[in-house]
Amino acid sequence: MSSIPVRPSELTWTQKSLLLGAVLSLLWMEFTRYPLNERLVTDTLIFFVGPMVLAWTHGKNIGYHVDWPAVRNTVLLAAFVLPFYVVGSSLPGIRAYYPMWGEWTTGAVALDEFAVHAAKQFMLVVAVETYYRGLLCVGVGERFGMKAALISPFVYMLHHVGKPPLEMVLSGPTDVLFGAVDYKSDSLLPSIVAHGAGLVLLDWLVLHEPLIPPETVIGWLRWLPIPL
């Protein structure tokens, strides 16, 4: 007996979220090498508009909610991850790759020029967090609970291919951490602030002399079986 095709209207919210997530992931991979201004447009359309339209048409919350627990968890998460950005900014591999956009040399960037760059970076973070931690975690949390934080790490790591090896390796655990905190907060605020502030801080630090001597950080991490 032949199977009857499932119509989109018969799919559950979770099924639609995961299906859209897969489609958006493949679509985004076509634009990874675009300059910052173009990426701002493509990432907003793919990672922000796509999930938000699905959520709005289904009356679902994907993390755009702020209350005291969300603010508290934002402060705690940011305080926890920012030292990693500071330490990472001293590594040769990280300093050679960042800032991802911008043709500045060390110490040569003007503060107002960097502020524009930082604002664009933060807007990108809002978009990607809406996708990874919104659509694929908070959004499907009603079906999977805390396990929703385990849905996107592979995709997140895949999207970090080509970045410094240490960053790619850490992207999976970072995704789980951000997803778990956002799920418990029922809000994207923690990951948006921690991720956005971390990237902006990292870009600023790599444009200046290292806060920690690179040889010191390499000594701390020498046991890792990946290039630094």
GROMACS .gro file of C-alpha atoms in nm:
model
  228
    1MET     CA    1   0.000   0.000   0.000
    2SER     CA    2   0.146   0.335  -0.101
    3SER     CA    3   0.204   0.593   0.168
    4ILE     CA    4   0.011   0.918   0.169
    5PRO     CA    5   0.236   1.228   0.154
    6VAL     CA    6   0.226   1.440   0.464
    7ARG     CA    7   0.102   1.792   0.396
    8PRO     CA    8   0.287   2.084   0.562
    9SER     CA    9  -0.028   2.171   0.756
   10GLU     CA   10  -0.018   1.827   0.919
   11LEU     CA   11   0.334   1.869   1.056
   12THR     CA   12   0.373   1.959   1.423
   13TRP     CA   13   0.543   2.279   1.539
   14THR     CA   14   0.853   2.080   1.633
   15GLN     CA   15   0.867   1.906   1.296
   16LYS     CA   16   0.829   2.236   1.113
   17SER     CA   17   1.099   2.396   1.330
   18LEU     CA   18   1.352   2.120   1.264
   19LEU     CA   19   1.269   2.106   0.893
   20LEU     CA   20   1.304   2.483   0.859
   21GLY     CA   21   1.624   2.469   1.062
   22ALA     CA   22   1.778   2.219   0.819
   23VAL     CA   23   1.674   2.424   0.515
   24LEU     CA   24   1.807   2.749   0.662
   25SER     CA   25   2.137   2.585   0.756
   26LEU     CA   26   2.198   2.465   0.400
   27LEU     CA   27   2.092   2.801   0.260
   28TRP     CA   28   2.321   2.997   0.492
   29MET     CA   29   2.624   2.790   0.391
   30GLU     CA   30   2.602   2.949   0.046
   31PHE     CA   31   2.681   3.292   0.194
   32THR     CA   32   2.955   3.222   0.451
   33ARG     CA   33   3.231   3.406   0.262
   34TYR     CA   34   3.040   3.728   0.206
   35PRO     CA   35   3.178   4.058   0.348
   36LEU     CA   36   3.026   4.195   0.669
   37ASN     CA   37   2.765   4.426   0.515
   38GLU     CA   38   2.636   4.154   0.284
   39ARG     CA   39   2.641   3.899   0.566
   40LEU     CA   40   2.438   4.138   0.777
   41VAL     CA   41   2.163   4.121   0.515
   42THR     CA   42   2.180   3.747   0.444
   43ASP     CA   43   2.210   3.641   0.810
   44THR     CA   44   1.922   3.866   0.910
   45LEU     CA   45   1.697   3.725   0.637
   46ILE     CA   46   1.795   3.362   0.696
   47PHE     CA   47   1.860   3.336   1.069
   48PHE     CA   48   1.628   3.607   1.205
   49VAL     CA   49   1.340   3.664   0.964
   50GLY     CA   50   1.295   3.294   0.883
   51PRO     CA   51   1.256   3.171   1.242
   52MET     CA   52   1.058   3.478   1.352
   53VAL     CA   53   0.804   3.440   1.071
   54LEU     CA   54   0.751   3.074   1.162
   55ALA     CA   55   0.715   3.160   1.531
   56TRP     CA   56   0.478   3.451   1.461
   57THR     CA   57   0.252   3.248   1.231
   58HIS     CA   58   0.228   2.974   1.493
   59GLY     CA   59   0.199   3.195   1.799
   60LYS     CA   60   0.515   3.047   1.953
   61ASN     CA   61   0.783   3.195   2.177
   62ILE     CA   62   1.141   3.139   2.060
   63GLY     CA   63   1.310   3.334   2.336
   64TYR     CA   64   1.213   3.699   2.292
   65HIS     CA   65   1.118   3.739   2.653
   66VAL     CA   66   1.298   3.921   2.934
   67ASP     CA   67   1.243   3.898   3.308
   68TRP     CA   68   1.460   3.900   3.620
   69PRO     CA   69   1.582   3.536   3.592
   70ALA     CA   70   1.686   3.606   3.232
   71VAL     CA   71   1.879   3.918   3.337
   72ARG     CA   72   2.046   3.733   3.625
   73ASN     CA   73   2.146   3.444   3.400
   74THR     CA   74   2.276   3.690   3.141
   75VAL     CA   75   2.516   3.842   3.393
   76LEU     CA   76   2.631   3.500   3.514
   77LEU     CA   77   2.683   3.359   3.163
   78ALA     CA   78   2.869   3.668   3.041
   79ALA     CA   79   3.093   3.664   3.349
   80PHE     CA   80   3.170   3.297   3.287
   81VAL     CA   81   3.257   3.315   2.914
   82LEU     CA   82   3.430   3.653   2.883
   83PRO     CA   83   3.757   3.527   3.039
   84PHE     CA   84   3.773   3.265   2.762
   85TYR     CA   85   3.765   3.545   2.504
   86VAL     CA   86   4.039   3.731   2.689
   87VAL     CA   87   4.264   3.424   2.703
   88GLY     CA   88   4.184   3.331   2.343
   89SER     CA   89   4.275   3.679   2.219
   90SER     CA   90   4.639   3.608   2.306
   91LEU     CA   91   4.665   3.293   2.093
   92PRO     CA   92   4.850   3.333   1.761
   93GLY     CA   93   4.588   3.139   1.564
   94ILE     CA   94   4.305   3.356   1.696
   95ARG     CA   95   4.497   3.680   1.642
   96ALA     CA   96   4.572   3.578   1.284
   97TYR     CA   97   4.204   3.512   1.207
   98TYR     CA   98   4.034   3.801   1.386
   99PRO     CA   99   3.889   4.053   1.339
  100MET     CA  100   3.682   3.863   1.082
  101TRP     CA  101   3.591   4.183   0.901
  102GLY     CA  102   3.801   4.497   0.888
  103GLU     CA  103   4.139   4.582   0.739
  104TRP     CA  104   4.286   4.739   1.050
  105THR     CA  105   4.637   4.683   1.174
  106THR     CA  106   4.719   4.643   1.542
  107GLY     CA  107   4.631   4.958   1.734
  108ALA     CA  108   4.529   5.151   1.422
  109VAL     CA  109   4.148   5.144   1.452
  110ALA     CA  110   3.960   5.457   1.555
  111LEU     CA  111   3.708   5.414   1.834
  112ASP     CA  112   3.413   5.552   1.634
  113GLU     CA  113   3.499   5.329   1.338
  114PHE     CA  114   3.520   5.027   1.565
  115ALA     CA  115   3.187   5.117   1.727
  116VAL     CA  116   3.014   5.085   1.389
  117HIS     CA  117   3.186   4.751   1.333
  118ALA     CA  118   3.083   4.634   1.682
  119ALA     CA  119   2.718   4.729   1.622
  120LYS     CA  120   2.714   4.523   1.304
  121GLN     CA  121   2.874   4.230   1.485
  122PHE     CA  122   2.609   4.249   1.754
  123MET     CA  123   2.331   4.252   1.495
  124LEU     CA  124   2.476   3.936   1.342
  125VAL     CA  125   2.477   3.773   1.685
  126VAL     CA  126   2.108   3.857   1.735
  127ALA     CA  127   2.034   3.683   1.405
  128VAL     CA  128   2.236   3.368   1.470
  129GLU     CA  129   2.113   3.333   1.828
  130THR     CA  130   1.755   3.357   1.702
  131TYR     CA  131   1.830   3.053   1.488
  132TYR     CA  132   2.053   2.834   1.707
  133ARG     CA  133   1.921   2.908   2.054
  134GLY     CA  134   1.577   3.039   1.953
  135LEU     CA  135   1.435   2.815   1.682
  136LEU     CA  136   1.643   2.506   1.761
  137CYS     CA  137   1.639   2.523   2.141
  138VAL     CA  138   1.385   2.745   2.319
  139GLY     CA  139   1.137   2.694   2.035
  140VAL     CA  140   1.141   2.314   2.046
  141GLY     CA  141   1.198   2.297   2.420
  142GLU     CA  142   0.827   2.237   2.476
  143ARG     CA  143   0.876   1.897   2.308
  144PHE     CA  144   1.226   1.796   2.419
  145GLY     CA  145   1.279   1.989   2.742
  146MET     CA  146   1.642   2.051   2.839
  147LYS     CA  147   1.749   1.796   2.576
  148ALA     CA  148   1.673   2.065   2.318
  149ALA     CA  149   2.017   2.210   2.402
  150LEU     CA  150   2.168   1.902   2.235
  151ILE     CA  151   1.999   1.953   1.897
  152SER     CA  152   2.219   2.214   1.732
  153PRO     CA  153   2.583   2.155   1.847
  154PHE     CA  154   2.671   1.954   1.536
  155VAL     CA  155   2.526   2.220   1.307
  156TYR     CA  156   2.700   2.492   1.510
  157MET     CA  157   3.034   2.313   1.478
  158LEU     CA  158   2.978   2.257   1.106
  159HIS     CA  159   2.923   2.629   1.063
  160HIS     CA  160   3.257   2.692   1.238
  161VAL     CA  161   3.459   2.489   0.987
  162GLY     CA  162   3.740   2.709   0.855
  163LYS     CA  163   3.781   2.901   1.179
  164PRO     CA  164   4.075   2.841   1.419
  165PRO     CA  165   4.077   2.473   1.532
  166LEU     CA  166   4.041   2.558   1.901
  167GLU     CA  167   3.733   2.769   1.830
  168MET     CA  168   3.575   2.493   1.621
  169VAL     CA  169   3.634   2.234   1.895
  170LEU     CA  170   3.490   2.462   2.164
  171SER     CA  171   3.189   2.564   1.955
  172GLY     CA  172   3.001   2.241   2.033
  173PRO     CA  173   3.024   2.265   2.415
  174THR     CA  174   2.958   2.640   2.391
  175ASP     CA  175   2.640   2.572   2.195
  176VAL     CA  176   2.520   2.331   2.463
  177LEU     CA  177   2.600   2.579   2.741
  178PHE     CA  178   2.429   2.872   2.569
  179GLY     CA  179   2.129   2.657   2.478
  180ALA     CA  180   2.087   2.522   2.830
  181VAL     CA  181   2.104   2.869   2.988
  182ASP     CA  182   1.860   3.014   2.734
  183TYR     CA  183   1.622   2.722   2.783
  184LYS     CA  184   1.624   2.764   3.161
  185SER     CA  185   1.580   3.140   3.116
  186ASP     CA  186   1.311   3.101   2.847
  187SER     CA  187   1.500   3.387   2.685
  188LEU     CA  188   1.771   3.454   2.426
  189LEU     CA  189   1.908   3.744   2.629
  190PRO     CA  190   2.187   3.543   2.800
  191SER     CA  191   2.338   3.404   2.481
  192ILE     CA  192   2.292   3.725   2.282
  193VAL     CA  193   2.475   3.935   2.540
  194ALA     CA  194   2.746   3.678   2.619
  195HIS     CA  195   2.811   3.595   2.254
  196GLY     CA  196   2.783   3.952   2.127
  197ALA     CA  197   2.993   4.110   2.400
  198GLY     CA  198   3.248   3.832   2.369
  199LEU     CA  199   3.297   3.878   1.994
  200VAL     CA  200   3.321   4.256   2.024
  201LEU     CA  201   3.574   4.224   2.308
  202LEU     CA  202   3.774   3.967   2.110
  203ASP     CA  203   3.793   4.191   1.802
  204TRP     CA  204   3.907   4.486   2.014
  205LEU     CA  205   4.169   4.282   2.199
  206VAL     CA  206   4.329   4.131   1.889
  207LEU     CA  207   4.375   4.481   1.749
  208HIS     CA  208   4.595   4.568   2.048
  209GLU     CA  209   4.887   4.414   2.228
  210PRO     CA  210   4.790   4.090   2.410
  211LEU     CA  211   4.677   4.131   2.769
  212ILE     CA  212   4.844   3.799   2.849
  213PRO     CA  213   5.175   3.707   2.682
  214PRO     CA  214   5.105   3.452   2.405
  215GLU     CA  215   5.379   3.220   2.531
  216THR     CA  216   5.206   3.208   2.871
  217VAL     CA  217   4.871   3.107   2.721
  218ILE     CA  218   5.036   2.853   2.491
  219GLY     CA  219   5.207   2.707   2.798
  220TRP     CA  220   4.869   2.671   2.970
  221LEU     CA  221   4.715   2.496   2.670
  222ARG     CA  222   5.014   2.299   2.546
  223TRP     CA  223   4.842   1.972   2.643
  224LEU     CA  224   4.569   2.022   2.381
  225PRO     CA  225   4.622   1.803   2.069
  226ILE     CA  226   4.530   2.088   1.831
  227PRO     CA  227   4.730   2.378   1.685
  228LEU     CA  228   4.706   2.704   1.878
   0.00000   0.00000   0.00000
